Coordinates of C-alpha atoms in Angstrom, one line a residue:
X1 CA 16.2 58.3 -12.8
X2 CA 15.6 61.3 -15.0
X3 CA 12.2 61.6 -16.6
X4 CA 11.8 60.7 -20.4
X5 CA 13.0 63.5 -22.5
X6 CA 15.2 64.8 -19.8
X7 CA 18.8 65.7 -20.1
X8 CA 21.5 63.0 -19.8
X9 CA 24.8 63.2 -18.2
X10 CA 26.8 66.4 -18.4
X11 CA 28.7 66.8 -21.7
X12 CA 26.2 64.6 -23.8
X13 CA 24.0 65.8 -26.7
X14 CA 20.3 65.8 -25.8
X15 CA 18.5 62.9 -27.4
X16 CA 16.5 63.4 -30.6
X17 CA 12.9 62.4 -30.7
X18 CA 11.2 62.0 -34.1
X19 CA 7.9 63.7 -34.7
X20 CA 4.8 61.8 -33.9
X21 CA 3.7 59.2 -36.5
X22 CA 7.2 59.0 -38.1
X23 CA 6.6 61.8 -40.6
X24 CA 9.8 63.5 -42.0
X25 CA 10.6 67.0 -40.9
X26 CA 8.8 69.7 -42.9
X27 CA 10.7 71.6 -45.5
X28 CA 10.3 75.2 -46.5
X29 CA 8.2 75.6 -49.8
X30 CA 9.1 79.3 -50.5
X31 CA 11.8 78.6 -53.3
X32 CA 9.5 76.4 -55.4
X33 CA 6.7 78.9 -55.3
X34 CA 9.0 81.6 -56.5
X35 CA 10.2 79.5 -59.4
X36 CA 6.5 78.8 -60.5
X37 CA 5.8 82.5 -60.5
X38 CA 8.9 83.3 -62.5
X39 CA 8.1 80.6 -65.1
X40 CA 4.6 81.8 -65.4
X41 CA 5.7 85.4 -65.9
X42 CA 8.2 84.3 -68.6
X43 CA 5.5 82.5 -70.6
X44 CA 3.3 85.6 -70.5
X45 CA 6.3 87.7 -71.9
X46 CA 6.9 85.2 -74.7
X47 CA 3.2 85.3 -75.7
X48 CA 3.3 89.1 -75.7
X49 CA 6.4 89.1 -77.9
X50 CA 4.9 86.7 -80.4
X51 CA 1.7 88.8 -80.5
X52 CA 3.7 92.0 -81.2
X53 CA 5.7 90.3 -84.0
X54 CA 2.4 89.0 -85.6
X55 CA 0.8 92.4 -85.5
X56 CA 4.0 94.1 -86.8
X57 CA 4.9 91.6 -89.6
X58 CA 1.7 89.9 -90.6
X59 CA -1.1 92.2 -89.9
X60 CA 0.4 95.6 -90.5
X61 CA -0.7 97.7 -93.5
X62 CA 1.6 98.2 -96.4
X63 CA 3.6 101.3 -95.6
X64 CA 5.1 101.9 -99.1
X65 CA 4.8 105.5 -99.9
X66 CA 3.5 106.7 -103.3
X67 CA 7.0 107.9 -104.2
X68 CA 8.5 104.5 -103.3
X69 CA 5.8 102.7 -105.3
X70 CA 6.4 104.7 -108.4
X71 CA 10.2 104.1 -108.1
X72 CA 9.7 100.4 -107.8
X73 CA 7.3 100.2 -110.7
X74 CA 9.7 102.3 -112.8
X75 CA 12.4 99.8 -112.3
X76 CA 10.1 97.0 -113.6
X77 CA 9.2 99.1 -116.7
X78 CA 12.8 100.1 -117.5
X79 CA 13.9 96.4 -117.9
X80 CA 11.2 95.6 -120.5
X81 CA 12.3 94.8 -124.0
X82 CA 9.0 96.0 -125.4
X83 CA 5.6 97.4 -124.3
X84 CA 2.1 96.9 -125.6
X85 CA 0.2 100.2 -125.3
X86 CA -3.6 100.0 -125.8
X87 CA -5.7 103.1 -125.8
X88 CA -5.8 106.6 -127.2
X89 CA -3.0 108.9 -128.3
X90 CA -3.8 112.5 -129.2
X91 CA -1.5 115.3 -130.2
X92 CA -1.6 118.4 -132.3
X93 CA -4.8 117.8 -134.2
X94 CA -4.6 114.1 -134.8
X95 CA -5.8 111.1 -132.8
X96 CA -4.6 107.5 -132.9
X97 CA -6.6 104.7 -131.2
X98 CA -5.7 101.1 -130.9
X99 CA -2.7 99.1 -129.8
X100 CA 0.9 100.0 -130.5
X101 CA 3.8 97.7 -129.7
X102 CA 6.9 99.8 -128.9
X103 CA 10.4 98.4 -128.5
X104 CA 13.1 99.7 -126.2
X105 CA 14.8 101.3 -129.2
X106 CA 11.7 103.3 -130.1
X107 CA 10.4 101.2 -133.1
X108 CA 6.6 100.8 -133.1
X109 CA 3.9 99.1 -135.1
X110 CA 0.2 98.4 -134.8
X111 CA -3.2 98.3 -136.5
X112 CA -4.9 101.5 -135.4
X113 CA -7.6 104.0 -136.2
X114 CA -5.9 107.3 -137.2
X115 CA -8.4 110.2 -137.4
X116 CA -11.1 107.7 -138.4
X117 CA -9.1 105.7 -140.9
X118 CA -8.2 102.1 -140.2
X119 CA -4.5 101.7 -141.0
X120 CA -1.4 99.8 -140.1
X121 CA 1.3 102.1 -138.6
X122 CA 5.0 101.5 -138.6
X123 CA 7.5 104.0 -137.3
X124 CA 11.3 103.5 -137.0
X125 CA 14.5 105.5 -137.2
X126 CA 12.6 108.8 -137.7
X127 CA 10.6 107.3 -140.6
X128 CA 6.8 106.8 -140.6
X129 CA 5.0 104.4 -142.9
X130 CA 1.3 103.7 -143.2
X131 CA -0.5 100.7 -144.9
X132 CA -3.9 101.8 -146.1
X133 CA -6.4 101.3 -149.0
X134 CA -6.5 103.4 -152.1
X135 CA -9.4 105.5 -150.7
X136 CA -7.1 106.6 -147.9
X137 CA -4.2 107.6 -150.2
X138 CA -6.6 109.4 -152.6
X139 CA -7.4 111.9 -149.9
X140 CA -3.9 112.2 -148.6
X141 CA -2.0 112.6 -151.9
X142 CA -2.8 116.0 -153.4
X143 CA -0.8 115.7 -156.6
X144 CA -2.7 114.3 -159.6
X145 CA 0.6 113.0 -161.1
X146 CA 1.1 110.4 -158.4
X147 CA 0.1 106.9 -159.3
X148 CA -2.0 105.2 -156.6
X149 CA -2.5 101.4 -156.9
X150 CA -5.7 99.5 -156.0
X151 CA -5.8 97.7 -152.7
X152 CA -3.9 98.2 -149.5
X153 CA -0.4 99.6 -149.9
X154 CA 2.4 100.9 -147.8
X155 CA 3.2 104.6 -148.2
X156 CA 5.9 106.8 -146.6
X157 CA 4.6 110.0 -145.0
X158 CA 6.4 112.9 -143.4
X159 CA 7.5 112.2 -139.8
X160 CA 5.8 115.5 -138.9
X161 CA 2.4 114.2 -139.9
X162 CA 2.3 112.1 -136.7
X163 CA 2.3 114.4 -133.7
X164 CA 3.0 111.4 -131.4
X165 CA 6.8 111.2 -130.7
X166 CA 7.4 107.5 -129.9
X167 CA 11.1 107.9 -129.1
X168 CA 10.5 110.7 -126.7
X169 CA 7.3 109.6 -125.0
X170 CA 6.5 105.9 -125.3
X171 CA 9.6 103.7 -125.0
X172 CA 10.2 101.8 -121.8
X173 CA 13.0 104.1 -120.9
X174 CA 10.9 107.2 -121.5
X175 CA 7.9 106.0 -119.4
X176 CA 10.2 104.8 -116.6
X177 CA 11.9 108.2 -116.6
X178 CA 8.5 110.0 -116.3
X179 CA 7.7 107.8 -113.4
X180 CA 11.0 108.6 -111.6
X181 CA 10.5 112.3 -112.3
X182 CA 7.0 112.1 -110.7
X183 CA 8.3 110.2 -107.7
X184 CA 10.5 113.2 -106.8
X185 CA 7.4 115.3 -106.3
X186 CA 6.6 113.7 -103.0
X187 CA 4.5 116.5 -101.6
X188 CA 2.2 116.8 -104.6
X189 CA 1.6 113.1 -105.3
X190 CA -2.0 111.9 -104.9
X191 CA -2.9 108.3 -104.3
X192 CA -6.3 106.5 -104.4
X193 CA -7.6 103.0 -104.8
X194 CA -9.1 101.8 -108.1
X195 CA -9.2 98.8 -110.5
X196 CA -7.4 98.4 -113.8
X197 CA -7.4 95.4 -116.1
X198 CA -9.4 93.5 -113.5
X199 CA -6.6 94.0 -110.8
X200 CA -6.5 96.1 -107.6
X201 CA -4.5 99.2 -108.3
X202 CA -3.5 102.5 -106.9
X203 CA -3.9 105.7 -108.9
X204 CA -0.8 107.8 -108.3
X205 CA -0.1 111.1 -110.0
X206 CA 0.3 114.8 -110.3
X207 CA -1.7 117.5 -112.2
X208 CA -0.2 116.4 -115.5
X209 CA 0.7 112.7 -115.3
X210 CA -1.1 109.7 -113.7
X211 CA 0.2 106.2 -113.2
X212 CA -1.9 103.2 -112.2
X213 CA 0.2 100.6 -110.5
X214 CA -0.7 97.3 -108.8
X215 CA -1.5 97.3 -105.1
X216 CA 1.2 94.8 -104.2
X217 CA 4.7 94.5 -102.7
X218 CA 6.1 94.4 -106.2
X219 CA 4.3 97.2 -108.0
X220 CA 3.7 96.9 -111.8
X221 CA 2.5 99.7 -114.1
X222 CA -0.9 98.9 -115.6
X223 CA -2.0 102.2 -117.1
X224 CA -0.5 105.6 -118.0
X225 CA -2.2 108.9 -118.7
X226 CA -0.8 112.4 -119.5
X227 CA -2.4 115.8 -120.2
X228 CA -0.2 116.7 -123.2
X229 CA 0.4 114.9 -125.4
X230 CA -3.0 113.4 -124.5
X231 CA -2.3 109.7 -123.9
X232 CA -4.5 107.2 -122.1
X233 CA -3.4 103.6 -122.5
X234 CA -3.2 100.3 -120.7
X235 CA 0.4 99.0 -120.4
X236 CA 1.7 95.4 -120.8
X237 CA 5.4 94.8 -120.4
X238 CA 7.2 92.2 -122.5
X239 CA 10.4 90.6 -121.3
X240 CA 13.0 89.1 -123.7
X241 CA 11.1 86.1 -124.9
X242 CA 7.7 87.7 -125.1
X243 CA 9.1 90.6 -127.1
X244 CA 10.5 88.3 -129.8
X245 CA 7.1 88.1 -131.6
X246 CA 7.0 91.9 -131.7
X247 CA 10.5 92.1 -133.2
X248 CA 9.5 89.4 -135.8
X249 CA 6.3 91.4 -136.6
X250 CA 8.3 94.6 -137.2
X251 CA 10.9 92.7 -139.3
X252 CA 8.2 91.2 -141.5
X253 CA 6.5 94.6 -142.1
X254 CA 9.8 96.3 -142.8
X255 CA 10.3 93.7 -145.5
X256 CA 7.0 94.8 -147.2
X257 CA 8.3 98.4 -147.5
X258 CA 10.2 97.5 -150.7
X259 CA 6.9 97.9 -152.5
X260 CA 6.0 101.2 -150.7
X261 CA 5.8 104.6 -152.3
X262 CA 6.8 108.1 -151.0
X263 CA 3.6 110.1 -150.7
X264 CA 5.6 113.3 -150.2
X265 CA 8.0 113.1 -153.1
X266 CA 7.3 115.1 -156.3
X267 CA 8.4 114.5 -159.9
X268 CA 8.1 117.0 -162.8
X269 CA 8.0 116.1 -166.5
X270 CA 10.4 118.7 -168.0
X271 CA 10.5 117.8 -171.7
X272 CA 9.4 115.1 -174.2
X273 CA 11.2 114.0 -177.3
X274 CA 9.4 115.0 -180.5
X275 CA 9.1 113.1 -183.8
X276 CA 9.3 109.6 -182.4
X277 CA 5.8 108.6 -183.5
X278 CA 4.6 108.4 -187.1
X279 CA 1.2 108.1 -188.8
X280 CA -0.2 104.8 -189.9
X281 CA 1.7 103.0 -187.2
X282 CA 0.6 100.4 -184.6
X283 CA 2.7 101.9 -181.8
X284 CA 4.3 105.0 -180.5
X285 CA 7.7 105.5 -178.8
X286 CA 7.4 107.9 -175.9
X287 CA 10.5 109.5 -174.3
X288 CA 10.4 112.1 -171.5
X289 CA 12.8 114.0 -169.3
X290 CA 11.9 114.5 -165.7
X291 CA 13.2 116.1 -162.5
X292 CA 12.5 114.4 -159.1
X293 CA 12.4 116.4 -155.9
X294 CA 13.8 114.0 -153.3
X295 CA 15.3 114.3 -149.9
X296 CA 18.6 112.8 -148.8
X297 CA 21.2 111.1 -150.9
X298 CA 21.6 107.9 -152.8
X299 CA 19.6 106.3 -155.6
X300 CA 15.8 106.0 -155.8
X301 CA 13.6 104.0 -158.1
X302 CA 10.8 105.9 -159.8
X303 CA 8.0 104.1 -161.7
X304 CA 6.7 106.2 -164.6
X305 CA 3.4 105.8 -166.5
X306 CA 3.3 107.7 -169.9
X307 CA -0.2 108.5 -171.3
X308 CA -1.1 109.7 -174.7
X309 CA -4.2 111.8 -175.5
X310 CA -5.6 113.0 -178.8
X311 CA -5.8 116.7 -179.6
X312 CA -5.4 118.1 -176.0
X313 CA -4.5 117.1 -172.5
X314 CA -8.1 116.2 -171.8
X315 CA -8.7 114.4 -175.2
X316 CA -9.6 110.8 -175.5
X317 CA -7.0 108.3 -174.4
X318 CA -4.7 106.8 -177.0
X319 CA -3.1 104.3 -174.7
X320 CA -0.3 104.2 -172.1
X321 CA 2.9 102.4 -171.2
X322 CA 5.0 102.0 -168.0
X323 CA 8.7 102.0 -167.3
X324 CA 11.0 102.8 -164.4
X325 CA 14.3 104.7 -163.8
X326 CA 16.8 104.9 -161.0
X327 CA 17.6 108.5 -160.2
X328 CA 19.5 110.7 -157.8
X329 CA 18.2 113.8 -156.0
X330 CA 17.4 116.7 -158.3
X331 CA 19.1 115.0 -161.4
X332 CA 17.5 115.3 -164.8
X333 CA 16.7 111.8 -166.1
X334 CA 15.4 110.5 -169.4
X335 CA 13.0 107.5 -169.5
X336 CA 11.0 105.9 -172.3
X337 CA 8.6 103.1 -173.3
X338 CA 6.3 102.2 -176.2
X339 CA 2.5 102.6 -176.4
X340 CA 0.9 99.8 -178.4
X341 CA -2.8 99.9 -178.5
X342 CA -5.7 99.7 -180.9
X343 CA -6.7 103.3 -180.0
X344 CA -3.3 104.6 -181.2
X345 CA -3.3 102.5 -184.3
X346 CA -6.8 103.7 -185.3
X347 CA -6.0 107.4 -184.5
X348 CA -2.7 107.3 -186.4
X349 CA -4.6 106.3 -189.6
X350 CA -7.2 109.0 -189.1
X351 CA -5.1 111.8 -190.6
X352 CA -4.8 113.6 -187.3
X353 CA -1.3 114.5 -186.1
X354 CA -1.7 116.4 -182.8
X355 CA -1.3 114.4 -179.6
X356 CA -0.1 115.1 -176.0
X357 CA 2.1 113.2 -173.7
X358 CA 1.5 113.2 -170.0
X359 CA 3.0 111.2 -167.1
X360 CA 2.3 109.8 -163.7
X361 CA 4.9 108.9 -161.2
X362 CA 5.4 106.6 -158.2
X363 CA 8.5 107.3 -156.1
X364 CA 9.8 104.3 -154.2
X365 CA 9.2 104.7 -150.4
X366 CA 12.1 102.5 -149.3
X367 CA 15.0 101.2 -151.3
X368 CA 16.6 97.8 -150.7
X369 CA 19.3 99.6 -148.7
X370 CA 16.6 101.4 -146.6
X371 CA 14.9 98.1 -145.8
X372 CA 18.1 96.5 -144.8
X373 CA 19.1 99.4 -142.6
X374 CA 15.7 99.3 -140.8
X375 CA 15.9 95.5 -140.2
X376 CA 19.5 95.8 -139.0
X377 CA 18.3 98.2 -136.4
X378 CA 16.2 95.4 -134.9
X379 CA 19.3 93.4 -134.3
X380 CA 20.2 95.9 -131.6
X381 CA 16.9 95.6 -129.8

């Protein structure tokens, strides 16, 4: 009898004996260990990728160049319907301080200090008007024949009196163009951190122009400075709705110009009609011919004030009267009115016969047609 565990008969498989204790046969653990290592390594790679993304996207510094920042801010300015510019504007001998509101079409207005005088300024369509008190006009108008009323009044001045060129330098388009031009000077642009209007800003500029823009992903222009003309002002951009109040303000002030006068225009009294006044009379009819020196074409209203003096041009006043006439450029025109005063009545009975006629003039600064044209221009803003 073969011993236990021995071989059986020839041709039979050897018997199988389970391991002691009935435990199942051991399996190899190499594959599972490899899987754990691979999964662990993959998690590390995912963590590294997330970290790189966070560092690159969230924590990286803003890499916008000064040139790119100016270009982006210029796009924002160019879409503005109007700008509020608050600061100092200096040109060839004159200085304007205050706030000007400038439309995209180059029309501007504001209450400012101009060479020390507090005035309201309005400029549009190559015309410049100033609203100021009598004291201001008394120093500006050199001709003694110009009538200056009491109180604040609008007066037209020469466009060359204001060295600041709004159309060329201060419109949204002009400032945006200056920013784009500076952005092309990449190698000479300088940038530094600062604060403007209580906001973090970057000072970017060249030797002649400096722009202060917000330190943000969507840059906005906050301040603008140039060497010549010398301008230093804070900038506020107005969109369509915010600019509506500026347009309304301009329209209202343009309407007031119908009562303005032309401080540059001159009128000359050429002749007076003799023999219209008699002795022992209570009034005197005065008639004079004058020649206006006006620019442009069309009709203009002139207010005339005739004055009578006894004995000489510097004699005592015998009274005055006022009238008006509508004239064309360089055309001789007659106008008349009647002086009725106790001074004339008394003098005419005194036996004296020599008196002199003088005249003061006030040339209209804007006709009804001028006002309508100025206001119509706002419809295109």
